[in-house]
Short mmCIF file of C-alpha atoms and ligand atoms in Angstrom, two decimals:
data_model
loop_
_atom_site.label_atom_id
_atom_site.label_comp_id
_atom_site.label_asym_id
_atom_site.label_seq_id
_atom_site.Cartn_x
_atom_site.Cartn_y
_atom_site.Cartn_z
CA UNK Q 1 -51.84 60.76 -14.87
CA UNK Q 2 -53.07 57.13 -13.77
CA UNK Q 3 -51.00 56.01 -16.85
CA UNK Q 4 -48.11 58.03 -15.93
CA UNK Q 5 -47.79 56.87 -12.49
CA UNK Q 6 -47.22 53.08 -12.40
CA UNK Q 7 -44.60 54.12 -15.37
CA UNK Q 8 -42.93 55.88 -12.96
CA UNK Q 9 -42.97 53.40 -10.01
CA UNK Q 10 -41.82 50.79 -13.18
CA UNK Q 11 -38.67 52.71 -13.53
CA UNK Q 12 -38.04 53.54 -10.09
CA UNK Q 13 -38.23 49.66 -9.23
CA UNK Q 14 -35.34 49.17 -11.57
CA UNK Q 15 -33.40 51.12 -9.02
CA UNK Q 16 -34.88 49.22 -6.11
CA UNK Q 17 -33.90 45.82 -7.70
CA UNK Q 18 -30.41 46.29 -6.08
CA UNK Q 19 -32.17 46.27 -2.53
CA UNK Q 20 -35.18 43.98 -3.36
CA UNK Q 21 -34.99 40.41 -4.21
CA UNK Q 22 -38.03 40.42 -6.47
CA UNK Q 23 -41.87 40.54 -6.41
CA UNK Q 24 -43.46 37.36 -5.65
CA UNK Q 25 -42.44 34.45 -3.42
CA UNK Q 26 -40.38 32.40 -5.56
CA UNK Q 27 -37.97 35.09 -6.53
CA UNK Q 28 -37.31 35.70 -2.85
CA UNK Q 29 -36.98 31.96 -2.45
CA UNK Q 30 -34.30 32.13 -5.27
CA UNK Q 31 -32.44 34.90 -3.80
CA UNK Q 32 -32.21 32.90 -0.29
CA UNK Q 33 -31.03 30.09 -2.28
CA UNK Q 34 -28.01 32.14 -3.97
CA UNK Q 35 -27.35 33.49 -0.18
CA UNK Q 36 -27.21 30.11 1.33
CA UNK Q 37 -24.89 28.60 -1.41
CA UNK Q 38 -22.59 31.50 0.19
CA UNK Q 39 -22.57 30.23 3.64
CA UNK Q 40 -25.30 33.05 4.56
CA UNK Q 41 -28.48 32.54 6.18
CA UNK Q 42 -31.43 34.76 5.79
CA UNK Q 43 -34.83 36.54 7.13
CA UNK Q 44 -37.57 37.11 4.40
CA UNK Q 45 -39.77 40.31 4.57
CA UNK Q 46 -42.81 41.00 2.49
CA UNK Q 47 -42.68 44.62 2.15
CA UNK Q 48 -45.76 46.48 3.39
CA UNK Q 49 -46.15 48.75 6.32
CA UNK Q 50 -49.41 50.91 7.54
CA UNK Q 51 -51.94 48.70 6.38
CA UNK Q 52 -54.96 50.44 7.37
CA UNK Q 53 -57.82 47.77 6.70
CA UNK Q 54 -58.56 43.90 7.92
CA UNK Q 55 -58.41 42.48 4.64
CA UNK Q 56 -55.62 43.93 3.78
CA UNK Q 57 -53.86 42.94 6.77
CA UNK Q 58 -55.46 39.63 6.37
CA UNK Q 59 -53.75 39.22 3.10
CA UNK Q 60 -50.36 40.31 4.27
CA UNK Q 61 -50.65 37.60 6.88
CA UNK Q 62 -51.39 34.88 4.27
CA UNK Q 63 -48.60 35.74 2.45
CA UNK Q 64 -46.29 34.87 5.19
CA UNK Q 65 -47.70 31.51 5.55
CA UNK Q 66 -47.21 31.05 2.02
CA UNK Q 67 -43.60 32.12 2.71
CA UNK Q 68 -43.18 29.79 5.53
CA UNK Q 69 -44.31 26.92 3.47
CA UNK Q 70 -42.34 27.63 0.54
CA UNK Q 71 -39.00 28.01 3.13
CA UNK Q 72 -40.00 24.39 4.32
CA UNK Q 73 -40.59 22.99 1.10
CA UNK Q 74 -37.80 24.45 -0.77
CA UNK Q 75 -35.41 23.33 2.14
CA UNK Q 76 -33.65 26.65 2.75
CA UNK Q 77 -32.03 28.48 5.41
CA UNK Q 78 -34.17 31.43 6.10
CA UNK Q 79 -36.62 32.72 8.66
CA UNK Q 80 -38.95 35.98 8.40
CA UNK Q 81 -39.13 39.23 9.75
CA UNK Q 82 -42.90 41.03 9.73
CA UNK Q 83 -43.94 44.56 10.30
CA UNK Q 84 -46.55 44.56 12.91
CA UNK Q 85 -48.44 47.31 11.16
CA UNK Q 86 -48.77 45.47 7.97
CA UNK Q 87 -50.19 43.32 10.55
CA UNK Q 88 -52.90 45.31 11.60
CA UNK Q 89 -51.46 47.26 14.31
CA UNK Q 90 -53.24 50.32 13.44
CA UNK Q 91 -56.42 48.58 13.52
CA UNK Q 92 -56.07 47.06 16.27
CA UNK Q 93 -53.56 45.44 18.99
CA UNK Q 94 -55.86 42.73 19.30
CA UNK Q 95 -56.03 42.22 15.60
CA UNK Q 96 -52.50 42.40 15.20
CA UNK Q 97 -51.56 39.90 17.86
CA UNK Q 98 -54.19 37.28 16.38
CA UNK Q 99 -52.18 37.65 12.85
CA UNK Q 100 -49.08 37.51 14.39
CA UNK Q 101 -49.78 34.53 16.62
CA UNK Q 102 -50.91 32.84 13.64
CA UNK Q 103 -47.64 33.52 11.64
CA UNK Q 104 -45.55 32.44 14.86
CA UNK Q 105 -47.44 29.12 15.35
CA UNK Q 106 -46.88 28.23 11.58
CA UNK Q 107 -43.11 29.18 11.74
CA UNK Q 108 -42.88 26.71 14.75
CA UNK Q 109 -43.09 23.85 12.22
CA UNK Q 110 -39.98 25.17 10.09
CA UNK Q 111 -36.43 24.19 11.21
CA UNK Q 112 -35.79 27.70 11.68
CA UNK Q 113 -38.77 28.55 13.42
CA UNK Q 114 -37.91 32.19 14.58
CA UNK Q 115 -40.04 35.43 13.73
CA UNK Q 116 -38.75 38.60 14.08
CA UNK Q 117 -40.76 41.91 14.67
CA UNK Q 118 -39.01 44.83 12.62
CA UNK Q 119 -39.28 47.97 14.57
CA UNK Q 120 -41.16 51.19 12.68
CA UNK Q 121 -41.08 54.89 14.10
CA UNK Q 122 -41.63 55.78 17.72
CA UNK Q 123 -45.28 56.35 17.34
CA UNK Q 124 -45.75 52.62 17.05
CA UNK Q 125 -43.19 51.49 19.15
CA UNK Q 126 -44.72 51.02 22.62
CA UNK Q 127 -47.83 49.18 20.92
CA UNK Q 128 -45.48 47.02 18.88
CA UNK Q 129 -43.52 46.01 22.32
CA UNK Q 130 -46.95 45.44 23.93
CA UNK Q 131 -47.94 42.89 21.20
CA UNK Q 132 -44.64 41.33 21.22
CA UNK Q 133 -44.85 40.73 24.80
CA UNK Q 134 -48.34 39.28 24.63
CA UNK Q 135 -46.72 36.90 21.80
CA UNK Q 136 -43.78 36.07 23.95
CA UNK Q 137 -45.93 34.84 26.79
CA UNK Q 138 -46.95 31.97 24.53
CA UNK Q 139 -44.44 31.51 22.11
CA UNK Q 140 -40.63 31.78 22.60
CA UNK Q 141 -39.91 31.80 18.86
CA UNK Q 142 -40.06 35.52 18.31
CA UNK Q 143 -38.28 38.71 19.12
CA UNK Q 144 -37.99 42.25 18.46
CA UNK Q 145 -35.74 44.98 17.09
CA UNK Q 146 -34.52 47.58 19.31
CA UNK Q 147 -32.92 50.68 17.79
CA UNK Q 148 -29.58 52.20 19.40
CA UNK Q 149 -30.50 55.92 18.14
CA UNK Q 150 -33.47 55.88 20.83
CA UNK Q 151 -32.51 57.08 24.60
CA UNK Q 152 -35.06 54.57 25.89
CA UNK Q 153 -32.94 51.47 24.33
CA UNK Q 154 -30.62 51.08 27.12
CA UNK Q 155 -33.24 50.05 29.25
CA UNK Q 156 -35.15 47.70 26.89
CA UNK Q 157 -32.14 45.82 26.09
CA UNK Q 158 -31.82 45.14 29.73
CA UNK Q 159 -35.41 44.13 29.94
CA UNK Q 160 -34.90 41.85 27.00
CA UNK Q 161 -31.80 40.56 28.54
CA UNK Q 162 -33.75 39.59 31.88
CA UNK Q 163 -36.37 37.90 30.32
CA UNK Q 164 -34.59 35.61 27.61
CA UNK Q 165 -35.83 37.89 24.70
CA UNK Q 166 -33.68 37.40 21.19
CA UNK Q 167 -33.30 41.02 20.00
CA UNK Q 168 -32.05 42.57 16.36
CA UNK Q 169 -30.05 45.38 17.29
CA UNK Q 170 -29.95 48.26 14.67
CA UNK Q 171 -29.05 51.82 14.91
CA UNK Q 172 -32.70 52.74 13.58
CA UNK Q 173 -33.99 54.45 10.18
CA UNK Q 174 -36.91 56.53 10.98
CA UNK Q 175 -36.37 60.39 11.37
CA UNK Q 176 -37.02 60.62 15.55
CA UNK Q 177 -36.66 64.17 17.43
CA UNK Q 178 -34.17 65.00 19.68
CA UNK Q 179 -36.43 64.57 22.37
CA UNK Q 180 -36.32 60.88 22.35
CA UNK Q 181 -33.40 60.22 20.06
CA UNK Q 182 -29.85 60.30 19.68
CA UNK Q 183 -29.08 62.49 16.36
CA UNK Q 184 -25.46 62.83 15.95
CA UNK Q 185 -24.03 59.46 14.52
CA UNK Q 186 -20.98 59.61 17.01
CA UNK Q 187 -23.89 59.55 19.71
CA UNK Q 188 -25.88 56.59 18.13
CA UNK Q 189 -22.62 54.83 17.13
CA UNK Q 190 -21.73 55.01 21.05
CA UNK Q 191 -24.46 54.02 21.83
CA UNK Q 192 -24.80 50.90 19.57
CA UNK Q 193 -21.43 49.67 20.70
CA UNK Q 194 -22.43 49.65 24.66
CA UNK Q 195 -25.74 48.13 23.97
CA UNK Q 196 -24.23 45.62 21.50
CA UNK Q 197 -21.29 44.91 24.25
CA UNK Q 198 -24.26 44.07 26.75
CA UNK Q 199 -26.08 42.12 24.44
CA UNK Q 200 -22.88 39.95 23.27
CA UNK Q 201 -21.84 39.11 26.80
CA UNK Q 202 -25.31 38.65 28.64
CA UNK Q 203 -27.90 38.59 25.69
CA UNK Q 204 -29.69 35.57 23.88
CA UNK Q 205 -28.31 35.18 20.68
CA UNK Q 206 -28.42 38.65 19.52
CA UNK Q 207 -28.43 39.75 15.76
CA UNK Q 208 -25.91 42.39 15.20
CA UNK Q 209 -27.47 44.26 12.24
CA UNK Q 210 -25.30 46.76 10.94
CA UNK Q 211 -23.07 47.47 7.75
CA UNK Q 212 -20.63 49.84 9.48
CA UNK Q 213 -17.35 48.74 9.86
CA UNK Q 214 -16.21 50.33 12.40
CA UNK Q 215 -19.02 48.75 14.85
CA UNK Q 216 -18.22 45.39 13.08
CA UNK Q 217 -14.32 45.51 13.91
CA UNK Q 218 -14.73 46.99 17.47
CA UNK Q 219 -17.53 44.11 18.55
CA UNK Q 220 -15.43 41.29 16.87
CA UNK Q 221 -12.51 42.22 19.15
CA UNK Q 222 -14.91 42.41 22.05
CA UNK Q 223 -16.20 38.93 21.31
CA UNK Q 224 -12.61 37.67 21.07
CA UNK Q 225 -11.37 39.37 23.92
CA UNK Q 226 -14.25 38.11 26.01
CA UNK Q 227 -14.00 34.52 24.93
CA UNK Q 228 -17.74 35.00 23.46
CA UNK Q 229 -17.98 32.18 20.60
CA UNK Q 230 -19.21 33.12 16.97
CA UNK Q 231 -21.79 30.73 17.57
CA UNK Q 232 -23.39 32.75 20.32
CA UNK Q 233 -24.40 35.81 18.11
CA UNK Q 234 -25.16 36.59 14.34
CA UNK Q 235 -24.40 39.44 12.36
CA UNK Q 236 -27.11 40.98 9.92
CA UNK Q 237 -27.02 43.02 6.77
CA UNK Q 238 -29.48 43.78 4.49
CA UNK Q 239 -29.78 42.30 0.74
CA UNK Q 240 -27.52 44.12 -1.58
CA UNK Q 241 -25.45 45.94 0.80
CA UNK Q 242 -21.86 45.54 1.21
CA UNK Q 243 -21.62 41.89 -0.38
CA UNK Q 244 -18.04 41.97 -0.11
CA UNK Q 245 -17.92 42.54 3.51
CA UNK Q 246 -20.85 39.77 3.80
CA UNK Q 247 -18.17 37.23 1.91
CA UNK Q 248 -15.34 38.09 4.18
CA UNK Q 249 -17.63 37.77 7.68
CA UNK Q 250 -18.43 34.20 6.58
CA UNK Q 251 -14.93 33.48 5.50
CA UNK Q 252 -13.89 34.26 8.65
CA UNK Q 253 -16.18 31.81 10.47
CA UNK Q 254 -19.03 34.46 11.61
CA UNK Q 255 -22.39 33.83 11.52
CA UNK Q 256 -24.04 35.95 8.98
CA UNK Q 257 -27.93 36.49 8.26
CA UNK Q 258 -29.34 38.80 5.24
CA UNK Q 259 -32.39 40.56 5.44
CA UNK Q 260 -34.06 39.87 2.19
CA UNK Q 261 -37.10 42.12 1.27
CA UNK Q 262 -39.66 41.41 -1.73
CA UNK Q 263 -42.76 42.42 -2.75
CA UNK Q 264 -44.28 45.36 -4.76
CA UNK Q 265 -44.56 47.83 -1.69
CA UNK Q 266 -40.94 48.61 -2.13
CA UNK Q 267 -41.01 52.19 -2.12
CA UNK Q 268 -40.68 53.21 1.66
CA UNK Q 269 -38.01 50.43 2.12
CA UNK Q 270 -35.93 51.94 -0.86
CA UNK Q 271 -36.54 55.35 0.36
CA UNK Q 272 -35.03 54.77 3.66
CA UNK Q 273 -31.85 53.15 2.29
CA UNK Q 274 -30.97 56.08 -0.06
CA UNK Q 275 -31.98 58.57 3.01
CA UNK Q 276 -29.61 57.01 5.01
CA UNK Q 277 -26.91 56.61 2.54
CA UNK Q 278 -27.01 58.71 -0.81
CA UNK Q 279 -24.20 56.33 -2.16
CA UNK Q 280 -26.95 53.47 -2.11
CA UNK Q 281 -28.53 55.48 -5.18
CA UNK Q 282 -25.33 55.23 -6.89
CA UNK Q 283 -24.94 51.78 -6.21
CA UNK Q 284 -28.55 51.32 -7.34
CA UNK Q 285 -27.58 52.81 -10.77
CA UNK Q 286 -24.37 51.38 -11.34
CA UNK Q 287 -25.95 47.75 -10.76
CA UNK Q 288 -28.41 48.55 -13.70
CA UNK Q 289 -25.31 49.70 -16.18
CA UNK Q 290 -23.24 46.65 -15.19
CA UNK Q 291 -26.24 44.18 -15.82
C1 FAD J 1 -30.55 43.19 9.08
C2 FAD J 1 -31.06 44.77 9.56
C3 FAD J 1 -32.34 44.70 9.84
C4 FAD J 1 -32.66 46.12 10.26
N1 FAD J 1 -34.05 46.10 10.72
C5 FAD J 1 -34.14 47.83 10.70
C6 FAD J 1 -35.64 47.60 11.73
O1 FAD J 1 -36.59 46.90 12.18
N2 FAD J 1 -35.79 48.82 11.99
C7 FAD J 1 -35.24 50.06 12.02
O2 FAD J 1 -35.47 51.05 12.40
N3 FAD J 1 -34.08 49.95 10.89
C8 FAD J 1 -33.55 48.86 10.82
N4 FAD J 1 -32.41 48.63 9.90
C9 FAD J 1 -31.54 49.61 9.35
C10 FAD J 1 -30.86 50.27 10.49
O3 FAD J 1 -31.44 50.80 11.46
C11 FAD J 1 -29.87 51.45 9.44
O4 FAD J 1 -30.73 52.42 9.12
C12 FAD J 1 -29.23 50.72 8.60
O5 FAD J 1 -28.54 49.38 8.83
C13 FAD J 1 -27.96 51.45 8.56
O6 FAD J 1 -27.04 51.88 9.51
P1 FAD J 1 -25.68 51.05 9.70
O7 FAD J 1 -25.13 50.88 10.57
O8 FAD J 1 -25.71 49.65 8.65
O9 FAD J 1 -24.66 51.61 8.77
P2 FAD J 1 -24.50 53.49 8.28
O10 FAD J 1 -24.67 54.39 9.35
O11 FAD J 1 -25.54 53.52 7.24
O12 FAD J 1 -22.98 53.54 7.63
C14 FAD J 1 -21.90 53.73 8.57
C15 FAD J 1 -20.83 53.55 7.85
O13 FAD J 1 -20.55 52.04 7.43
C16 FAD J 1 -20.38 52.03 6.03
N5 FAD J 1 -21.14 51.62 4.85
C17 FAD J 1 -22.43 51.50 5.31
N6 FAD J 1 -22.95 50.88 4.31
C18 FAD J 1 -22.24 50.66 3.24
C19 FAD J 1 -22.26 50.41 1.89
N7 FAD J 1 -23.40 49.96 1.17
N8 FAD J 1 -21.10 50.42 1.30
C20 FAD J 1 -19.99 51.14 1.91
N9 FAD J 1 -19.97 51.44 3.20
C21 FAD J 1 -20.79 51.37 3.54
C22 FAD J 1 -19.98 53.54 5.81
O14 FAD J 1 -18.56 54.00 5.81
C23 FAD J 1 -20.50 54.41 6.75
O15 FAD J 1 -20.10 55.44 6.99
C24 FAD J 1 -32.15 47.02 9.75
C25 FAD J 1 -30.71 46.72 9.66
C26 FAD J 1 -30.15 45.60 9.06
C27 FAD J 1 -28.67 45.46 8.52
#
């Protein structure tokens, strides 16, 4: 059995490969270079979540420090995205804050000093925002992700606008209960549109993270109508998702950042991509057969 499991992992890795840049820092930097050559900036994510031991969280943090140095020495255009459960949030908030602060301080030396805190499932959301707020009190180069499927997010967006916080807005990738989350895609899309418009008008360089062509078209139109310059926000997409649309946005003069995950702990990330869009499995298969 112990021999079979790694073999299964390996086989699935070939599927995940379309959405994951590689297993080490060097392959992640190579992927960022390819994106930069297309006029696309990046945010690097070292895959891993739900770390329960201090040593493991410290190792995750150290890879972030290595990534930040590699970004600087390669001279590529990228910042980083981090999950607080990988930084030991489930061990203690103080410990996660310590690790996050080390990363944020190191990132401050880079030409793009920003550190994005990914948002995970709702059980860790309050703690994630608390740790973010404590870090933000000392460092302005850090900002959270907010999820449009959550009913509370309208008020979190207003708070972020009032306190000068730079937000990435996404729909949300976890399975949340109806008491706290919109479940119908039409409702999620409507809330996304409302909140993204608010961020475009009054926010602080928001990241509009979606592959949804209807939302992208509506938000481009909104920005045009309100005279909101293309330098005041950026679109964001995931590595391997809609590459043609990515190139079109850049050709139209929009800023685009691609989220580039890498590392060996790709399973949770890959399953979320497949669950939210079954076609992603077919894309993954087709990239194997066409390579
Ligand atoms: C940069 C970035 C960072 C993210 N960070 C987080 C995070 O921190 N926390 C979190 O919970 N979630 C995060 N997400 C995931 C996000 O919450 C959604 O789960 C994910 O983006 C899917 O929603 P969507 O709006 O992109 O499009 P979907 O709702 O998947 O798709 C909407 C429509 O867009 C079209 N479409 C979408 N993808 C494709 C495709 N590949 N090919 C063709 N058509 C397509 C289809 O018409 C589809 O019906 C992030 C997403 C991005 C892009």
